[in-house]
Amino acid sequence: MHTYLPRLLSHSSRMVSILSPSIASGRIRRSLRARDVTLSRGFLHAGTPTAGLQEYRDNSVQRVLGTRVLVPNKNVSDQMVNLAVRLNSRRVGRSFCAHTTAGESVVVKEKSSDSEEKKPFIMQSVRIRCRGDIADGLVEALMCFGASSCSIEDAHYGSTNEQEIYTDGPVPWQTGERQLWEESHITAIFPEEQDVGESIAMASHSIGFNEMPHYVVELMEDQDWIEQLQSMFEPVEVAAGLWIVPNWRAPPNPMAVNVILDPGLAFGTGEHPTTRLCLQLLHQVLRGGERMLDYGTGSGILSIAALKMGASRAVGIDIDPMAITSARYNASLNDLDDQRLQVFLASINGEDPVPPGAAYHPVFDNDMDEGPDNKMSPDFDIVIANILLNPLVDLASRIANYARPGAFVGLSGILVEQVEQVRHTYACYLDNIQVTQDCGWACVSGVRKLS
Amino acid sequence: MSGKVVSALIRLVVNAGQAKPAPPVGPALGQHRLNLMAFCKDFNARTQHMKPDVPVSVTVTAYTDSSFDFVIKSPKVSYFLKKAAGLQNGGGRAGHDVAGVVTVKHVYEIAKIKQTDPDCQYMDLDAISKSILGTARSMGIAVKRDLN
């Protein structure tokens, strides 16, 4: 595994790994006395033992996970102990603890006062620079050696050497043979505990490339890409007079029906064609006072829109607990309480998640129908299920039976080529089946048969 | 020139029908400012024909206007055969020992999934099935009419 180490390592010095947050690296350097030590980020390239900070095109300095240090052979363990002692000094206001682990490495951690605080989900994002013609092969190899995903970009993006590649459709599946750019940056994402250097070494080796590519590791937290996602959400007018607005923006048209949303990680921001199709269906059939069931509620967008357009009550179901939280929160953003929107979690074992009587208000509804053995069957005036083909087909009788005879039923989350299967499955439950389409997606709607 | 300018090519593996905005999808696509919800919905809808725990390889082509396209590839035939035969590893002595058994129906179902793959789209089910039989033989997996 060490065949790639540079020959500059003489037998009078040893390589010691120090894992530390970069904020400690200056202190580490001072503690070990600079002239004895070569600090580098990432990997020591043969012949160039250099310390230094890698700067990106935007001149920001990236945080680094690992620091490798060359120390004089004698008294390595003493030096490590000294390092630990010095790092514990409180002069700069942050304290670190350091300990040596088996083999020659030292782990430095920031001492956190609150040991119970929730650990954010952390991944390692590794940026590798390589020639365009090996990028593809290297990506495939990295995927085999532990990367959870990789992306290839133009290394010269943003500069005058930028290279524009055009394509008429998705780049086809031709592993190892395509070359997109002259020089590429690969961004590989690894789990926190993976040894990135080792994975990269094995990947390079496996494609016959014996030099280690130059790489930089950055720690990435949940927040980084979640914020990315949310920043893309703009107000959108999905039907005449109906807007979906993120909760950090003011509605562009205060007079319209505005559904305020904070989608978090649950589905449903209003931009997807299936959401549009369902909202248009609701817009068409709602008269006021209906009881609606939203199977696969996600962010609650369809229920909330229906309530704002005049429905009296809505019940939302989802298999994802995050959707339940999201839907309740979004309901509160629109001044809708528990009485108007109820949400239930569907369990994996497939039991009916909707309790009997859920369609009715316990006090104000007088027309509750008690079926045999005192069980009230849910009787909804509108049932919408914007999910996926398989659950639509598997749960057909349950979904159809939520609807009272004569109720409107809308089924979406399906591609145009999946319409026939849905139509066929629901033919025995629905009359007057119609299909609407938008950008390759479809909505199948109908009226619940009388018996 | 026609077409759109490519900003990045992204590779990842997602279980069929189970794309969510969480890792691995979230960070991989979020970094390039792609609409995660749209990808998840699209990917899940297009993999409905596969069982939920099948790991599907995806290549996403991201364009400079933040739109994207993607192509998917189902796992190798050897993966499906191993699962169908209930094996952890293929046989070591193909041609001598039988490591596992699958039925003709399994082969047919694997062929149907493979037919949706980009490089098998113009092959007929018969040709794909023959290829699967060959793979089974090389893995030491026997194919029977039915399991009795």
Short mmCIF file of C-alpha atoms in Angstrom, two decimals, chain A residues 121 123 125 136 139-140 143 148-154 157 164-173 178 180-181 187 189 220 222 225 228-229 231-232 263-269 271-272 274 320 386-391 413 415 417-418 441, chain B residues 1-13 17 19-38 40-50 57-59 61 63-64 66 69-73 118-119:
data_model
loop_
_atom_site.label_atom_id
_atom_site.label_comp_id
_atom_site.label_asym_id
_atom_site.label_seq_id
_atom_site.Cartn_x
_atom_site.Cartn_y
_atom_site.Cartn_z
CA PHE A 121 -24.41 14.10 9.25
CA MET A 123 -19.43 13.44 4.58
CA SER A 125 -16.07 15.82 -0.28
CA ASP A 136 -14.37 8.62 -16.57
CA VAL A 139 -14.85 7.81 -11.49
CA GLU A 140 -15.95 4.24 -12.12
CA MET A 143 -17.36 4.20 -7.11
CA SER A 148 -21.04 7.21 -2.70
CA SER A 149 -21.13 9.56 -5.68
CA CYS A 150 -18.78 11.35 -8.09
CA SER A 151 -19.10 14.22 -10.49
CA ILE A 152 -16.89 15.41 -13.32
CA GLU A 153 -16.56 19.07 -14.27
CA ASP A 154 -14.35 21.25 -16.39
CA TYR A 157 -14.61 26.43 -15.44
CA GLU A 164 -17.92 24.32 -23.57
CA ILE A 165 -19.31 20.89 -24.30
CA TYR A 166 -22.68 20.67 -26.01
CA THR A 167 -24.99 17.74 -26.02
CA ASP A 168 -28.44 17.03 -27.34
CA GLY A 169 -29.55 14.84 -24.53
CA PRO A 170 -28.09 12.97 -21.59
CA VAL A 171 -24.52 11.84 -22.08
CA PRO A 172 -24.97 8.20 -23.01
CA TRP A 173 -23.75 5.28 -21.01
CA ARG A 178 -15.68 9.16 -23.22
CA LEU A 180 -15.54 15.40 -22.01
CA TRP A 181 -13.03 18.04 -21.07
CA THR A 187 -15.69 15.74 -6.87
CA ILE A 189 -18.21 12.16 -1.92
CA MET A 220 -19.41 18.61 4.24
CA ASP A 222 -26.05 18.26 6.06
CA TRP A 225 -26.78 21.00 0.57
CA GLN A 228 -28.76 24.75 -1.47
CA LEU A 229 -32.05 23.01 -2.07
CA SER A 231 -32.54 28.54 -1.92
CA MET A 232 -33.88 27.37 -5.28
CA PRO A 263 -40.94 22.18 2.30
CA GLY A 264 -37.86 21.02 4.22
CA LEU A 265 -37.03 17.63 2.86
CA ALA A 266 -40.56 16.49 2.14
CA PHE A 267 -41.82 16.37 -1.41
CA GLY A 268 -44.08 19.01 -2.87
CA THR A 269 -42.89 22.50 -3.75
CA GLU A 271 -42.99 23.04 -9.33
CA HIS A 272 -43.45 19.45 -10.34
CA THR A 274 -47.77 16.17 -11.14
CA ASP A 320 -42.36 9.34 5.73
CA ASN A 386 -50.01 11.66 -5.94
CA ILE A 387 -47.54 8.86 -5.29
CA LEU A 388 -46.02 6.26 -7.64
CA LEU A 389 -47.28 3.52 -9.93
CA ASN A 390 -46.65 0.55 -7.64
CA PRO A 391 -48.46 1.81 -4.53
CA GLY A 413 -47.12 10.58 -9.80
CA LEU A 415 -45.54 8.75 -16.30
CA GLU A 417 -46.55 5.30 -20.30
CA GLN A 418 -47.88 4.09 -16.94
CA TRP A 441 -46.39 13.06 -16.48
CA MET B 1 -24.04 24.04 -32.29
CA SER B 2 -27.31 22.67 -31.01
CA GLY B 3 -28.08 21.34 -27.59
CA LYS B 4 -27.24 22.58 -24.14
CA VAL B 5 -23.92 23.19 -22.46
CA VAL B 6 -22.95 20.47 -20.00
CA SER B 7 -21.81 21.72 -16.60
CA ALA B 8 -21.14 18.37 -14.92
CA LEU B 9 -21.55 14.65 -15.17
CA ILE B 10 -22.64 12.98 -11.93
CA ARG B 11 -22.49 9.30 -11.10
CA LEU B 12 -24.28 7.65 -8.23
CA VAL B 13 -26.08 4.50 -7.14
CA GLY B 17 -37.93 3.56 -6.34
CA ALA B 19 -34.59 8.18 -4.21
CA LYS B 20 -34.99 10.76 -1.45
CA PRO B 21 -33.40 14.18 -1.00
CA ALA B 22 -31.10 12.64 1.64
CA PRO B 23 -27.56 11.25 1.00
CA PRO B 24 -26.37 9.97 -1.44
CA VAL B 25 -28.70 11.89 -3.73
CA GLY B 26 -28.83 15.12 -1.72
CA PRO B 27 -25.17 16.07 -1.57
CA ALA B 28 -24.36 14.64 -5.01
CA LEU B 29 -26.98 16.69 -6.85
CA GLY B 30 -27.44 19.55 -4.40
CA GLN B 31 -23.82 20.61 -4.93
CA HIS B 32 -24.65 21.28 -8.56
CA ARG B 33 -27.85 23.17 -7.77
CA LEU B 34 -30.13 20.60 -9.37
CA ASN B 35 -33.76 20.22 -8.37
CA LEU B 36 -33.62 17.25 -6.00
CA MET B 37 -37.37 16.73 -5.80
CA ALA B 38 -37.68 16.60 -9.55
CA CYS B 40 -36.29 11.86 -7.04
CA LYS B 41 -39.79 11.84 -8.46
CA ASP B 42 -38.51 11.14 -11.97
CA PHE B 43 -36.07 8.44 -10.91
CA ASN B 44 -38.62 6.71 -8.69
CA ALA B 45 -41.28 6.74 -11.38
CA ARG B 46 -38.87 5.34 -13.96
CA THR B 47 -37.69 2.50 -11.70
CA GLN B 48 -41.14 1.25 -10.71
CA HIS B 49 -40.57 -1.84 -12.80
CA MET B 50 -37.76 -2.98 -10.47
CA SER B 57 -26.52 3.04 -11.41
CA VAL B 58 -27.40 6.55 -12.54
CA THR B 59 -25.49 9.05 -14.66
CA THR B 61 -25.97 15.14 -17.12
CA TYR B 63 -26.56 21.61 -17.82
CA THR B 64 -25.45 25.15 -17.12
CA SER B 66 -29.56 23.93 -13.80
CA ASP B 69 -31.16 14.62 -17.86
CA PHE B 70 -30.20 11.21 -16.62
CA VAL B 71 -29.75 7.66 -17.81
CA ILE B 72 -30.04 4.61 -15.62
CA LYS B 73 -28.50 1.20 -15.77
CA PRO B 118 -29.56 1.54 -22.63
CA ASP B 119 -27.34 -1.07 -24.23
#
